[in-house]
Structures are given as structure tokens and as C-alpha cells.
Coordinates of C-alpha atoms and ligand atoms in Angstrom, one line a residue:
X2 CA 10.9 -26.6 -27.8
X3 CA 9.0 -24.6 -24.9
X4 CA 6.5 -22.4 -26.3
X5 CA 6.4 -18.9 -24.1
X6 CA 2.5 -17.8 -23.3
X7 CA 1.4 -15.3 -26.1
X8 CA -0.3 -11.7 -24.7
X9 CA -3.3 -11.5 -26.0
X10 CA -5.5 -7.8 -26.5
X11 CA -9.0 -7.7 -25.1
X12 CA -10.1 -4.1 -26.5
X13 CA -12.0 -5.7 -28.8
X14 CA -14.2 -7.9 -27.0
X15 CA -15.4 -4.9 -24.7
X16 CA -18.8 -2.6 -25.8
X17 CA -20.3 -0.4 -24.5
X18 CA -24.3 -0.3 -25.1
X19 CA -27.2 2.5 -24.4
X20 CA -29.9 0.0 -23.8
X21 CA -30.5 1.3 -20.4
X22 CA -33.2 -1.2 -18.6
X23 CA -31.3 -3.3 -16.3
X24 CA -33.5 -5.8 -14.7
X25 CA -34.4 -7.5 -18.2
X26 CA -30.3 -7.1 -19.6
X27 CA -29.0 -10.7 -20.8
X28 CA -25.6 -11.2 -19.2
X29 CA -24.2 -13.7 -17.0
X30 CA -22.9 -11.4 -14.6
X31 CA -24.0 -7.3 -13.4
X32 CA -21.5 -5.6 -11.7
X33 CA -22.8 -2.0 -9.8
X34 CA -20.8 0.0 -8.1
X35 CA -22.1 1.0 -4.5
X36 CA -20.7 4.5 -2.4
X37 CA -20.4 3.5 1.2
X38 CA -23.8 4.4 3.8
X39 CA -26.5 4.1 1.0
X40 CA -27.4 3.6 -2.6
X41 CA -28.1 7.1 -3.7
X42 CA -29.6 8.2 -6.7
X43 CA -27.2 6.3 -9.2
X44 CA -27.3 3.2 -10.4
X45 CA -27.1 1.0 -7.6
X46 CA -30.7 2.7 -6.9
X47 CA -32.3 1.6 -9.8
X48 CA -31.0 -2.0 -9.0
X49 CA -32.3 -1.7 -5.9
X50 CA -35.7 -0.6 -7.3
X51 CA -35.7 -3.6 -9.6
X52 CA -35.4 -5.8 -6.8
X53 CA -38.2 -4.9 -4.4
X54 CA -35.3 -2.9 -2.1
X55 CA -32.9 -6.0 -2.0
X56 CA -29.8 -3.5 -1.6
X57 CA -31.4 -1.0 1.2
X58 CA -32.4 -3.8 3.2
X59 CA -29.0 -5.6 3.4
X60 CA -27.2 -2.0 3.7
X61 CA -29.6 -1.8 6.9
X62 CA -28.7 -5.2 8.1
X63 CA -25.8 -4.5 7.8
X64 CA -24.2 -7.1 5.1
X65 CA -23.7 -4.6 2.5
X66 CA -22.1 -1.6 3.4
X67 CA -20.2 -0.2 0.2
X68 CA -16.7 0.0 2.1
X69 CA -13.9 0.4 -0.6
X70 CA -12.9 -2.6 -3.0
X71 CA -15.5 -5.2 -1.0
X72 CA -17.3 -7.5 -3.3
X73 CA -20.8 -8.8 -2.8
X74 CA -22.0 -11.9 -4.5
X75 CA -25.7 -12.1 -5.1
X76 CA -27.6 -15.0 -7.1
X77 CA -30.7 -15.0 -9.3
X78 CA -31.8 -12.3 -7.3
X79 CA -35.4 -11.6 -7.7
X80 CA -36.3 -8.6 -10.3
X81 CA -33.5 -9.6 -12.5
X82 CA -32.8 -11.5 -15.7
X83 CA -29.0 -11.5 -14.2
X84 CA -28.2 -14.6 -12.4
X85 CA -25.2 -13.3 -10.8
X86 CA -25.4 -9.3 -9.4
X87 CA -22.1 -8.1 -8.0
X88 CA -21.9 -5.2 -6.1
X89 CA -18.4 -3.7 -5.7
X90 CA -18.0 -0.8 -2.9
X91 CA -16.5 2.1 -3.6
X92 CA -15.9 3.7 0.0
X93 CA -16.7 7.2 0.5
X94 CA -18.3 9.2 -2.0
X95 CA -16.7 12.1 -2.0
X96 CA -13.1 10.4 -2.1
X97 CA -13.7 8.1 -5.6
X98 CA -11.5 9.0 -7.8
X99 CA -9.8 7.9 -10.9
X100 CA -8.0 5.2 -8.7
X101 CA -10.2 4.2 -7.1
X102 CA -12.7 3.8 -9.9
X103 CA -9.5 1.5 -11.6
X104 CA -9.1 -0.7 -8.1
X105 CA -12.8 -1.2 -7.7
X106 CA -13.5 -2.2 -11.2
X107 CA -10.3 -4.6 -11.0
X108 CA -11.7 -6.1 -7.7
X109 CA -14.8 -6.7 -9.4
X110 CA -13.4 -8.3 -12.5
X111 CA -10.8 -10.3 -10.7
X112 CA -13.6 -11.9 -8.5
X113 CA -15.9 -13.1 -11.3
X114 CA -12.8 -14.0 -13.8
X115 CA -12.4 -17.0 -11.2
X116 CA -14.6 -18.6 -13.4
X117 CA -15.4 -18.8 -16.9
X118 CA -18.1 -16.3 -18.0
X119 CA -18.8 -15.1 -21.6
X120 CA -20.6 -11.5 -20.8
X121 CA -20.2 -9.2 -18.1
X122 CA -22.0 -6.3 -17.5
X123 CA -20.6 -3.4 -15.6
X124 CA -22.9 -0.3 -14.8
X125 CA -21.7 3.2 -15.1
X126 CA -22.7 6.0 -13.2
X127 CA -24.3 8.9 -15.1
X128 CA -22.1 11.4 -13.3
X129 CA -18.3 10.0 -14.0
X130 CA -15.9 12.3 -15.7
X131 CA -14.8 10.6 -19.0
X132 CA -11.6 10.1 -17.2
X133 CA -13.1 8.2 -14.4
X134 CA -15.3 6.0 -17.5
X135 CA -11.7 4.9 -18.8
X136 CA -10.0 4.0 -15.7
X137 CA -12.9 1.6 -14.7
X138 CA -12.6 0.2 -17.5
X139 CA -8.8 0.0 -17.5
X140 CA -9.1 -1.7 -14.4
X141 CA -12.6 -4.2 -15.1
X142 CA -9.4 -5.4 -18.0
X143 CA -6.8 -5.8 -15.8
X144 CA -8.9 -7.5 -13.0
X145 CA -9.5 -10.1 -15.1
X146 CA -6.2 -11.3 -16.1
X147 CA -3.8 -12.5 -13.5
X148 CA -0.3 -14.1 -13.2
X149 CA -1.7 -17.3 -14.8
X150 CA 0.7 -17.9 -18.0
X151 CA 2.4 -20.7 -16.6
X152 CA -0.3 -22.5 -14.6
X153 CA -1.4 -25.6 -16.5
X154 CA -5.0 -25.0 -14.6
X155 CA -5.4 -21.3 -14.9
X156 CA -6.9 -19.5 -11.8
X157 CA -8.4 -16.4 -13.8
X158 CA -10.3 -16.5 -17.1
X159 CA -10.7 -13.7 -19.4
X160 CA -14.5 -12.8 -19.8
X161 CA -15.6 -13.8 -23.8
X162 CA -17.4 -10.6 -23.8
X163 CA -17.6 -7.3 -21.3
X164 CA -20.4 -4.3 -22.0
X165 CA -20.2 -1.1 -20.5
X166 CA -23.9 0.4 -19.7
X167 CA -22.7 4.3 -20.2
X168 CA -23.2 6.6 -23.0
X169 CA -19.6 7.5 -23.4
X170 CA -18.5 5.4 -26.1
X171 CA -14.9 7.2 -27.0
X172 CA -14.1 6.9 -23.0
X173 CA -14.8 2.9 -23.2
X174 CA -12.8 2.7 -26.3
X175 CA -9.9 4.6 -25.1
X176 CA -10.1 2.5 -21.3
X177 CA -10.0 -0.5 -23.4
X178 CA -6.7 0.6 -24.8
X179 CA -5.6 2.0 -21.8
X180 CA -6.3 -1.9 -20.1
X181 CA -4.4 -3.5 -22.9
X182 CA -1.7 -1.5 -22.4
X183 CA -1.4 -2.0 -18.6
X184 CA -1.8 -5.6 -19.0
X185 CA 1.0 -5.7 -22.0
X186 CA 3.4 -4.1 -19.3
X187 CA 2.1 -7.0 -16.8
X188 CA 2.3 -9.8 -19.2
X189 CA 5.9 -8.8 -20.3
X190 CA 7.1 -8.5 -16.3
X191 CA 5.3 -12.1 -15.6
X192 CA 6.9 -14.4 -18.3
X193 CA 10.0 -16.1 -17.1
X194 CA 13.4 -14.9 -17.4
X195 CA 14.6 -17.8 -19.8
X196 CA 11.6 -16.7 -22.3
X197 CA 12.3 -13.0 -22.1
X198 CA 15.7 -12.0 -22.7
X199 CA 17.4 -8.9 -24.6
X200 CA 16.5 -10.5 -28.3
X201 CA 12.8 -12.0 -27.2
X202 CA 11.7 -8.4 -25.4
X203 CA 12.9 -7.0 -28.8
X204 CA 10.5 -9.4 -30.9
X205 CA 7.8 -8.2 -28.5
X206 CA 8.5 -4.7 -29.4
X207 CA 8.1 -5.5 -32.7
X208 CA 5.1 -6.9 -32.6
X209 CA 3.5 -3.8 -30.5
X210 CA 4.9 -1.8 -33.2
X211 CA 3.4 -3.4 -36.2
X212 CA 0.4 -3.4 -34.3
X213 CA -0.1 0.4 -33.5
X214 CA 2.5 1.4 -36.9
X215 CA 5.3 2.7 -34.8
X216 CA 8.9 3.0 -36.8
X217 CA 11.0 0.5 -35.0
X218 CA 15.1 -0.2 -35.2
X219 CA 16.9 -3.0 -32.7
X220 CA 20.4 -2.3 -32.5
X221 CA 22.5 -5.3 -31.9
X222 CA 26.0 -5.9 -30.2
X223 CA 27.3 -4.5 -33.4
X224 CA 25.5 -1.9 -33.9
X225 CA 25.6 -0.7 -30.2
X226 CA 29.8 -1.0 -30.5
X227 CA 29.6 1.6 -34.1
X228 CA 27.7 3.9 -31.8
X229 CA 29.8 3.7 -28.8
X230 CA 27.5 2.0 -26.2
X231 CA 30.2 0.5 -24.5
X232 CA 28.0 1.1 -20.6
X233 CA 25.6 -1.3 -22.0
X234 CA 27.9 -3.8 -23.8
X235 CA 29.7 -3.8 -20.6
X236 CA 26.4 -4.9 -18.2
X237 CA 25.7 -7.3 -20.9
X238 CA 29.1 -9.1 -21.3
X239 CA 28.5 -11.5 -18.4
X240 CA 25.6 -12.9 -20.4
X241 CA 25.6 -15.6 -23.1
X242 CA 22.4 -13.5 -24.3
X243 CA 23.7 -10.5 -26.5
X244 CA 22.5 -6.4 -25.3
X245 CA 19.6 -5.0 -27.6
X246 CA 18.3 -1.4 -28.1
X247 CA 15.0 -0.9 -28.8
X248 CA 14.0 2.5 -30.7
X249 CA 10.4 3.0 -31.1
X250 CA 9.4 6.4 -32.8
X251 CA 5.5 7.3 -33.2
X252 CA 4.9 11.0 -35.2
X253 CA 1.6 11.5 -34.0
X254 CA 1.9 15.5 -34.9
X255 CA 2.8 13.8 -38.7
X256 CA 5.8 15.5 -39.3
X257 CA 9.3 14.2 -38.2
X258 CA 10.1 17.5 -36.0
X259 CA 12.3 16.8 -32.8
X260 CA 10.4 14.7 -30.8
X261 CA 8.2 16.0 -27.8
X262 CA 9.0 13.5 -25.2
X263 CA 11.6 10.1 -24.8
X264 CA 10.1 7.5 -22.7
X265 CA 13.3 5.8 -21.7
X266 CA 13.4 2.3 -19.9
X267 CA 15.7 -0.1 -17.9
X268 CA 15.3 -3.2 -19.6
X269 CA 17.4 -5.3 -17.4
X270 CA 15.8 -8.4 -18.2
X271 CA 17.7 -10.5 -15.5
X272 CA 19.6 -9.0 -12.3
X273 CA 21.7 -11.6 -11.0
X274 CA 24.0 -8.7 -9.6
X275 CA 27.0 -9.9 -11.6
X276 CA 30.2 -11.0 -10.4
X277 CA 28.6 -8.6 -6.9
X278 CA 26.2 -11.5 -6.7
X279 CA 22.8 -11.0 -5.0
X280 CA 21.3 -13.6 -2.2
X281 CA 19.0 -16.0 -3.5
X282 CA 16.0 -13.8 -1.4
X283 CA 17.3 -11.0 -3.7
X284 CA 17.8 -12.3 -6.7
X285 CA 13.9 -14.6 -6.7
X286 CA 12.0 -11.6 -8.3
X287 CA 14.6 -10.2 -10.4
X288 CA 12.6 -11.2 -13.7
X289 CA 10.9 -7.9 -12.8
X290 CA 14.0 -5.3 -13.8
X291 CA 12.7 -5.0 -17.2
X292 CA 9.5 -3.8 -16.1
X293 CA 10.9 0.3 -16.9
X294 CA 11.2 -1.4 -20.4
X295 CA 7.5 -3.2 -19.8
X296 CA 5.9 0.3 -18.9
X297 CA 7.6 2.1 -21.9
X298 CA 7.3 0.1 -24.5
X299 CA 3.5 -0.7 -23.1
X300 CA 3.3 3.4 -23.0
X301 CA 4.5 4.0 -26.3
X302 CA 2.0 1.4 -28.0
X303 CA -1.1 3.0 -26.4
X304 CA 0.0 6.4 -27.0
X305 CA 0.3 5.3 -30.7
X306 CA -2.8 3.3 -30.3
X307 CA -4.9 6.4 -29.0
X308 CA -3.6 8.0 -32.3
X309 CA -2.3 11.0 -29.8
X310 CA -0.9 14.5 -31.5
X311 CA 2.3 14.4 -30.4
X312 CA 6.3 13.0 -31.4
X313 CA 7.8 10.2 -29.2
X314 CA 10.2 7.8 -28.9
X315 CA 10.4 5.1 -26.7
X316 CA 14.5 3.7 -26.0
X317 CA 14.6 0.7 -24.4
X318 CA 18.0 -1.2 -23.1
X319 CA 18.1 -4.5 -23.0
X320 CA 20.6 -6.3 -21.1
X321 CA 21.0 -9.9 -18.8
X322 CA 23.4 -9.1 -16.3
X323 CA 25.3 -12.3 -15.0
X324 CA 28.5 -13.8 -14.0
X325 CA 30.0 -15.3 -17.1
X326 CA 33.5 -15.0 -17.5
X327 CA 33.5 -12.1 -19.9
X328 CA 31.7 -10.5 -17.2
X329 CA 32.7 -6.8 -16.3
X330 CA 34.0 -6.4 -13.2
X331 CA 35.3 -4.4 -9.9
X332 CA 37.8 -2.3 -10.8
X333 CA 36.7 -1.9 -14.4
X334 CA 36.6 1.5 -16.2
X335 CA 34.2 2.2 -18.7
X336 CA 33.7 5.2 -21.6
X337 CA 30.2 5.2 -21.7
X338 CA 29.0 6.5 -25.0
X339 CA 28.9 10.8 -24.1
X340 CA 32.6 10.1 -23.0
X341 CA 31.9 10.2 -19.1
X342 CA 34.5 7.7 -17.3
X343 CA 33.0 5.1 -14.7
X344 CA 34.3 3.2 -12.5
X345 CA 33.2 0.3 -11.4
X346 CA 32.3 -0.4 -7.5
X347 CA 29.6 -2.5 -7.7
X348 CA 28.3 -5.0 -10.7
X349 CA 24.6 -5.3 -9.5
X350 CA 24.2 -1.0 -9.9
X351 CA 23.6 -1.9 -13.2
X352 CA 20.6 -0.6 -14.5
X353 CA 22.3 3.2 -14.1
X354 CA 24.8 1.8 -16.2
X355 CA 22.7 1.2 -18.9
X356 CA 20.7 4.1 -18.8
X357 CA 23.7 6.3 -18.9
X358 CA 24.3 5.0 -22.5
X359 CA 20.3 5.1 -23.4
X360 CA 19.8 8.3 -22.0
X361 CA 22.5 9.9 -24.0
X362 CA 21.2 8.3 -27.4
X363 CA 18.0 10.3 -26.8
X364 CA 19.8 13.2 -25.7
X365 CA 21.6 12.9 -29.3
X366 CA 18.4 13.3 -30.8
X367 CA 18.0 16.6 -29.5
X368 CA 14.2 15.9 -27.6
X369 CA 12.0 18.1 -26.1
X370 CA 11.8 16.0 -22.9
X371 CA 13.3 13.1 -21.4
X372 CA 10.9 10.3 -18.7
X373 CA 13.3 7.2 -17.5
X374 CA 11.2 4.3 -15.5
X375 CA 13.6 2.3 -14.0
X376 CA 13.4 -0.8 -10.7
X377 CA 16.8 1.5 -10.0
X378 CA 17.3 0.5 -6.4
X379 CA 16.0 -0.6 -3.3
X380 CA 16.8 2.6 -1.5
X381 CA 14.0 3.4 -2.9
X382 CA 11.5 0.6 -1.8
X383 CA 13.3 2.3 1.6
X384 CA 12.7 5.0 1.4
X385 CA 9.0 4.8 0.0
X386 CA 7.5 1.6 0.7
X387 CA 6.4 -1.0 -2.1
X388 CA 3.5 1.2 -3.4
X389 CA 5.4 4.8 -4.1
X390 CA 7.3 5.2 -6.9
X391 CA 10.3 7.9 -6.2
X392 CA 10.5 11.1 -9.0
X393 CA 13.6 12.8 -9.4
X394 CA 14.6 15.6 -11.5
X395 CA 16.6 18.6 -13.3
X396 CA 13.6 20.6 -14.0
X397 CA 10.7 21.1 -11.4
X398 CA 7.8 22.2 -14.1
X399 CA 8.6 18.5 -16.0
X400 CA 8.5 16.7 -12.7
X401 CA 5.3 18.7 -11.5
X402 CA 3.5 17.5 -14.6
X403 CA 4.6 13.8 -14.1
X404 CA 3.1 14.5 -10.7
X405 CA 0.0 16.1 -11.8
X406 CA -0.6 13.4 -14.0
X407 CA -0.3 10.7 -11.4
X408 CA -2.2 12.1 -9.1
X409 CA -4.9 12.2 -12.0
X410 CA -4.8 8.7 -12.5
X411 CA -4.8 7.6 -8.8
X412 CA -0.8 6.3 -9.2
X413 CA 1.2 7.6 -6.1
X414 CA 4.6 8.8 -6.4
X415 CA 6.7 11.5 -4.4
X416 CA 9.9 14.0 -5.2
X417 CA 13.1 13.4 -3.4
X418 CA 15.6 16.3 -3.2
X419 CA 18.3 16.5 -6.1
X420 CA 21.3 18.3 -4.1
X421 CA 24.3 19.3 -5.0
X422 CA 25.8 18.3 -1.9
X423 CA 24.8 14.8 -3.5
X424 CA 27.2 15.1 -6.6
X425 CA 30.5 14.9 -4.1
X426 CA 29.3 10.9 -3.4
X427 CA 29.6 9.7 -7.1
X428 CA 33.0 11.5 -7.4
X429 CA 35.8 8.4 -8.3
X430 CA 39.2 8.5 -7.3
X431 CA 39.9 7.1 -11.1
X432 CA 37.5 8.4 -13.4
X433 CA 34.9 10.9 -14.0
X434 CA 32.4 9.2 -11.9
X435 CA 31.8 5.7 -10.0
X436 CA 28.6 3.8 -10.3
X437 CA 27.2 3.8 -6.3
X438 CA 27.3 6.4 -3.6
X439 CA 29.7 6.5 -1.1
X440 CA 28.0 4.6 1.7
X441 CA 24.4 2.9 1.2
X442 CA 22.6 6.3 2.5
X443 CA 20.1 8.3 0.1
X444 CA 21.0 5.6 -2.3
X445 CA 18.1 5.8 -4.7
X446 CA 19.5 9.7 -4.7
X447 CA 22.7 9.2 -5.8
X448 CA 21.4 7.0 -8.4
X449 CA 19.4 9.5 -9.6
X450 CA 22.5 11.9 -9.4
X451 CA 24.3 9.3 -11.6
X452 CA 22.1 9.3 -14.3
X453 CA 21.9 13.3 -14.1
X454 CA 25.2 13.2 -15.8
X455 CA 23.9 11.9 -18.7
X456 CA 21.0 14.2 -20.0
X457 CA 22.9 17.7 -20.4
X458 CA 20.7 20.5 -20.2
X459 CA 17.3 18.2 -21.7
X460 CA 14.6 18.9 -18.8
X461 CA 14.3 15.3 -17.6
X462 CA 12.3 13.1 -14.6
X463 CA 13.5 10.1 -13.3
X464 CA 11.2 7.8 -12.1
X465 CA 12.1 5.1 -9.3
X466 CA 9.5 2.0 -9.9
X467 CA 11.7 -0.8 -7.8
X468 CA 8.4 -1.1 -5.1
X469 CA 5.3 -0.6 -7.2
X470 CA 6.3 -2.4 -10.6
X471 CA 6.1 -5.8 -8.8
X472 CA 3.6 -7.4 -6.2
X473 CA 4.8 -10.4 -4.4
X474 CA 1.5 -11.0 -3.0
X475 CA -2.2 -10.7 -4.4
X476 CA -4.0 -7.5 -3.9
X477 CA -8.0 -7.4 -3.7
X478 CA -7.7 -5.8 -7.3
X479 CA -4.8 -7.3 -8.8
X480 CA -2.9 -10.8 -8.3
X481 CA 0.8 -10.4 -7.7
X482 CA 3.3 -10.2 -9.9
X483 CA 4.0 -7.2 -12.6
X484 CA 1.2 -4.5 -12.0
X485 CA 1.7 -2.1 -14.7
X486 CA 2.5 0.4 -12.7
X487 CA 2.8 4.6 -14.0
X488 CA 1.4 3.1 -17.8
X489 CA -1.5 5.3 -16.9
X490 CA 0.6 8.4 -15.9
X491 CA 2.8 8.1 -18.4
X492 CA 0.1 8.4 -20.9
X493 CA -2.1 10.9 -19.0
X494 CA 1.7 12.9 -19.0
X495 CA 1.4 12.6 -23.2
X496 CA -2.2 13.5 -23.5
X497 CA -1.6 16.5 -21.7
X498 CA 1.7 17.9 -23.4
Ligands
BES5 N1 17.4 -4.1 -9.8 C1 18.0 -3.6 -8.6 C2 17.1 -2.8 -7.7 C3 15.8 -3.4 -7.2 C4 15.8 -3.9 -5.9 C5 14.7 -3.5 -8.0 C6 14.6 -4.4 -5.4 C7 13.5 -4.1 -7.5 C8 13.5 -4.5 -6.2 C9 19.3 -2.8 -8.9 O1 20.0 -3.1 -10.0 C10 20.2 -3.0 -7.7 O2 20.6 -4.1 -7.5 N2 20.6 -1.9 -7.0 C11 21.4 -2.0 -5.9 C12 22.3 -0.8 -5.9 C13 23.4 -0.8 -5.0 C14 24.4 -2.0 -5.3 C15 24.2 0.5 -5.0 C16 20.6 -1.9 -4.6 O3 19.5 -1.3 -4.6 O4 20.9 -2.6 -3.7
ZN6 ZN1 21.4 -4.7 -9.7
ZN7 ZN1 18.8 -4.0 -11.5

């Protein structure tokens, strides 16, 4: 039998240290981080003391300059026990932030992972916020892992050991979770279809929730026809694999009150299109329609990892949508579970099919506030480009948060209007509602107006992730493949509640 990759946690192997003399520190590797035009009066100065003036001289010739994500190789330099130095620009000063801080220690990480090292050093500047401390080191843990898990020769290796020079031990700790969980969502969005299906996603959940001691329930196909989920059951009848819901509940506030927030995902773990096939170009990547499942469940874990003071849960649906001859169809009309009617117009608008039935289970449960991440449609990629993931919501306070939040963590994302005038395109000539817009225009709108339907008067923001979940090529800071996108926001959104 083929045995799928296991995802491994790395928070443990990362340290942070206050031994504070770098030209005699043991490590194989010392990464600094350099501001563009000079060294300053950080770090990167006292490594340039150490070495006689090794960094202002190649800043003035001109081989070093600082500019944002460039990596510098230097070996045995003189003045240090470090055989390798790396020095990883940061651009500007005055425009590093949290993101950047994340991109730049990924950069770094991702260059030196290309070969096996067992400690690496990165060097913290005195003067970062604890929130720029914990994306670094987010990012130094996602740099080093890339889309190996099916290479028999991998490209990247995990370092044995990586120390943090900084004071700010709590901010390591909780980066370290915060890299773990980024690199969960990753891991999950990189293993191939035929290993992650409905009931193999659920197992994963599990494990994440024994981990971190979240309450857990999987509703099979049984289970989801008792409690009416007949959206879901629908997507998933083309598929040989059976539907699954995940519920994860964490009571951080220790007492079982409504919960504060629902981080709701499209788990759609294969997108064939259905019996509304997609090309072969458009079908190649579509491993990656889980990954609003990934970033929840991946959410959830480090929210309940970071033992945070607040009531969640985390629904995730899981379904393979394919051709099979039980598949649902054109033409079809479905009850989804509040009792909305939809027709069906198009089998590969699945994911809003779904949701419709997810959303209303947490809707049942009477929370605070409902998040959906969802690769919903490639209007969006559109409308916004591959790195922009789209908002969209019934309640302009919620949605400012999310934004606050991403902006905090250096994530981008941008509102697109909510209508009325949109609610006339879903209308069906059948049923309630149908499942796509009337013509391909404002797509990822009426997508969003779709799943409106389903969330009553709960304040909810829906979140668009079809561009920025998955990179078909390498970036500088990441290789391609799932990224992990809006884990961070997401729980910067929770820590803030
Ligand atoms: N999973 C896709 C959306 C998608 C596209 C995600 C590209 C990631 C990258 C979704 O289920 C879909 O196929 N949507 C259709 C909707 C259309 C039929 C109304 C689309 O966007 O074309
Ligand atoms: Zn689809
Ligand atoms: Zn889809």
C-alpha cells in the first residue's frame, strides 16, 4: 500500500537564546537581516564590527545593498566562529513590516534549507514589535519546508535545530506555533488528491485535535442525511469517496457559551467540475480546493494551541466532486439543509453548494460570528490577481476587522461591493435560487450573494482565497504549491476578538 508523507511540527526544535556575542556563537549558519543603504545601529552593525567592516565595504562596492528578500552568501568570514553568514535584505526601513519580516525570514530559510544543516542562527533586531518577532519566525519555519513530500530526492531539508538571538521568548514560542500552523495548511494543500480525500482530511483533523485537545465530531453520509445536508450529499454523489463534516470546537473562555467565532471552510478536496467538466489546464491544480478547509482547520489548531480566551468552532465540508453516475446534475433541484431550493446550472459551482449546507449548521448553533475561506471562483483570481484574496460581507465592522487584521500580518485582501442589485442574478426560474449568476460577470460576487442566503442575520465575511491559496511557481520566500495563505489573519482576527 502507498504510504502518504506524514506532516511533521518543528516548534519544538526552535529556541530562542540571550547569549548575545555573535562572533564566537556555534552554529552552522547566521542569518542578519540588513535595511537597504547601510547597516545602522542594529544587528547587522555589530556583524559588521566583528568582521573588520566586511558588510560596509561591500554595501559601498556595491554587492550588498539590502534590497528586499535578496540573500547574500558569505563563507568563513573572518571575525566569526560562523562558517556560513547570510544576510537577507529587508528593503526600506521604514516600510518593514510584519510581512515583510515573514517573506524575508522565509527567503532566508528557504536558501540555506537547500542543504542539510543542524543549527541555524537568526539575529533579531532589538527594536521589533513582538508581532514582528513571531512573523520572522513564522516565516524562517515555513522557508524551510517546501513542496518536497513526493520527491524521492528532496530539494529542501528542515534545519535539526533553529535559535532565535532575541530576548522575547513568548514571541518565539508563539511564531513557532504560528509556522506550524501555516505549514499544516501547506502540507494538507500539497499531498495528492488520491491521499487526501473526504475520510483522510477527517483523520488529519483528528490528529490536530488530539494534539491541541479540541472536541472533534465527523459526520458521515449518514449522519449528514439525519441532519438534512442534502447540498453536500449532492456535490459528493458523483464520488466513490463518501462527504464528511468536520466539527472542531475549542472553549478557550472554559465555559461552553455560544461560541465567538465559526471558521468555516470549503473542503472540496477534488474539483473535477462534475458532469460540467473542467479542461485539463483547469482541472491540473484542483488538489488545492480544500485549502479553505487547510487554512481552518490549520487556524483552529493554533488558536487552540496558543491556548487563546475565546469559543470557536471550526466546520469543515468535505466533498470529491466527480462524474460518477450518481453524480448530480443540470437540471437538478436540491433542499439544502435551511430549506432554500437550488437549482442546478452548473456542477463545477460547487464549493457554494457545500457551504450553503456548512454555513447553516453553524448558523444552527447560534454563533457570535461567522469567517468562510473558500477557492470559490476564478472571478475572483479576475478580478484580483493571484496574490489578493477577495472579502465579502453582511456586516462592515466584521469585515473591517478581517481587514485590520490582514493588514497586520502583511496578508493582502480587498472588499468587493455586496449589492442588492446583485440578488436579481441568482433568482431561478424553478426554485428559490440557482447556483451561478446570470452571465460570467461579477462572478466571484454573486457567489458571495449565494452564500449570503445562508447565514440569516449572523454578521458574517466571506473570504475569496482561489489566487493566493496556491502558487504554481516558486517565490523567493516560498516554493510553489499551497502557501498557507490568511492562517495568520485568521488567527490575528481571534487574538483580537
Ligand atoms: N474551485 C473552483 C474555483 C477556482 C478556480 C479555484 C481557480 C482556484 C483556482 C470553483 O469550484 C469553480 O469551478 N468555480 C467556477 C464557477 C462558475 C462555474 C460559475 C469558476 O470560477 O469558473
Ligand atoms: Zn468547481
Ligand atoms: Zn471548486
Amino acid at each position: 500500500m502507498k504510504k502518504e508523507p506524514s506532516f511533521q511540527y518543528y516548534a519544538s526544535s526552535v529556541h530562542t537564546t540571550t547569549q548575545h556575542d555573535l562572533s564566537s556563537f556555534q552554529t552552522d549558519a547566521l542569518v542578519v537581516f540588513l535595511s537597504e543603504g547601510d547597516v545602522g545601529r542594529g544587528k547587522a552593525s555589530e556583524i559588521d564590527q566583528a568582521t573588520n567592516g566586511l558588510l560596509s565595504k561591500l554595501i559601498e562596492q556595491g554587492e550588498l545593498s539590502g534590497e528586499r528578500y535578496q540573500c547574500t552568501s558569505l563563507f568563513e568570514p573572518a571575525g566569526l566562529t560562523a562558517s556560513h553568514l547570510l544576510i537577507v535584505g529587508l528593503g526600506k526601513r521604514e516600510h518593514v513590516d510584519a510581512g515583510v519580516l515573514f517573506r524575508a525570514a522565509s527567503s532566508a530559510s528557504r536558501q540555506l534549507a537547500t542543504s542539510p544543516r543542524s543549527i541555524v542562527t537568526f539575529v533579531a533586531d532589538a527594536h521589533w514589535t513582538d508581532t514582528q518577532m513571531e512573523q520572522a519566525v513564522a516565516g524562517a519555519m515555513s522557508g524551510m519546508i517546501g513542496q518536497d513530500l513526493y520527491r524521492s530526492k528532496k530539494k529542501q531539508v528542515p534545519f535539526g535545530k533553529m535559535i532565535w538571538i532575541s530576548g522575547k521568548k513568548d514571541a518565539v514560542h508563539n511564531g513557532s506555533l504560528l509556522g506550524d500552523g501555516v505549514n499544516l495548511a501547506r502540507h494538507l494543500v500539497n499531498l495528492a488528491p488520491d491521499d487526501l480525500y473526504p475520510e483522510s482530511f477527517a483523520e488529519h483533523a483528528r490528529a490536530a485535535a488530539s494534539k491541541t485537545g479540541m472536541e472533534i465530531e465527523v459526520w458521515d453520509e449518514k449522519k449528514l442525511a439525519q441532519e438534512g445536508c442534502r447540498a453536500m450529499l449532492a456535490v459528493g454523489r458523483g464520488s466513490y469517496r463518501p462527504p464528511r463534516l468536520v466539527l472542531m470546537h475549542y472553549n478557550g473562555r472554559n465555559d461552553s457559551s455560544q461560541p465567538d467565532i465559526a471558521l468555516v471552510g470549503k473542503g472540496v478536496t477534488f474539483d473535477s467540475g462534475g458532469l460540467s467538466l473542467k479542461t485539463p489546464d483547469g482541472m491540473l491544480h484542483m488538489k488545492c480546493d480544500m485549502a479553505g478547509g487547510a487554512t481552518m482547520l490549520s487556524a483552529a489548531s493554533t488558536i487552540a494551541a496558543m491556548k487563546l480566551p475565546i469559543n470557536l468552532v471550526a466546520a469543515i465540508g468535505l466533498v470529491e466532486n466527480m462524474t460518477g453516475s450518481a453524480a448530480y446534475k443540470l437540471g437538478d433541484v436540491i433542499t439544502a439543509r435551511s430549506g432554500t431550493t437550488v437549482e442546478i446550472h452548473n456542477t463545477d459551482a460547487e464549493g457554494r453548494v457545500v457551504l450553503a449546507d456548512v454555513l447553516d449548521v453553524v448558523r444552527s448553533m447560534n454563533t457570535k460570528r461567522i469567517i468562510d475561506a473558500a477557492t470559490l471562483t476564478g472571478a475572483c483570481v479576475v478580478a484580483l490577481g493571484l496574490d489578493v484574496a477577495g472579502l465579502f460581507t453582511n456586516n462592515q465592522s466584521l469585515c473591517d476587522h478581517v481587514i485590520k487584521s490582514a493588514h497586520d500580518m502583511g496578508e493582502p485582501v480587498w472588499q468587493l461591493p455586496m449589492f442588492p442589485e446583485y440578488d436579481s442574478q441568482i433568482k431561478s426560474e424553478v426554485a428559490d435560487i440557482k447556483n451561478v449568476g446570470d452571465g460570467r460577470w461579477g462572478g466571484a460576487i454573486t457567489a458571495a450573494k449565494f452564500l449570503e442566503q445562508f447565514v440569516g442575520d449572523t454578521p458574517w465575511t466571506h473570504i475569496d482565497i482561489a489566487g493566493p491559496a496556491f502558487a504554481e511557481r516558486p517565490r523567493p520566500w516560498i516554493d510553489g504549491g499551497g502557501t498557507g495563505a490568511l492562517v495568520r489573519t485568521l488567527i490575528s482576527l481571534a487574538r483580537s476578538l
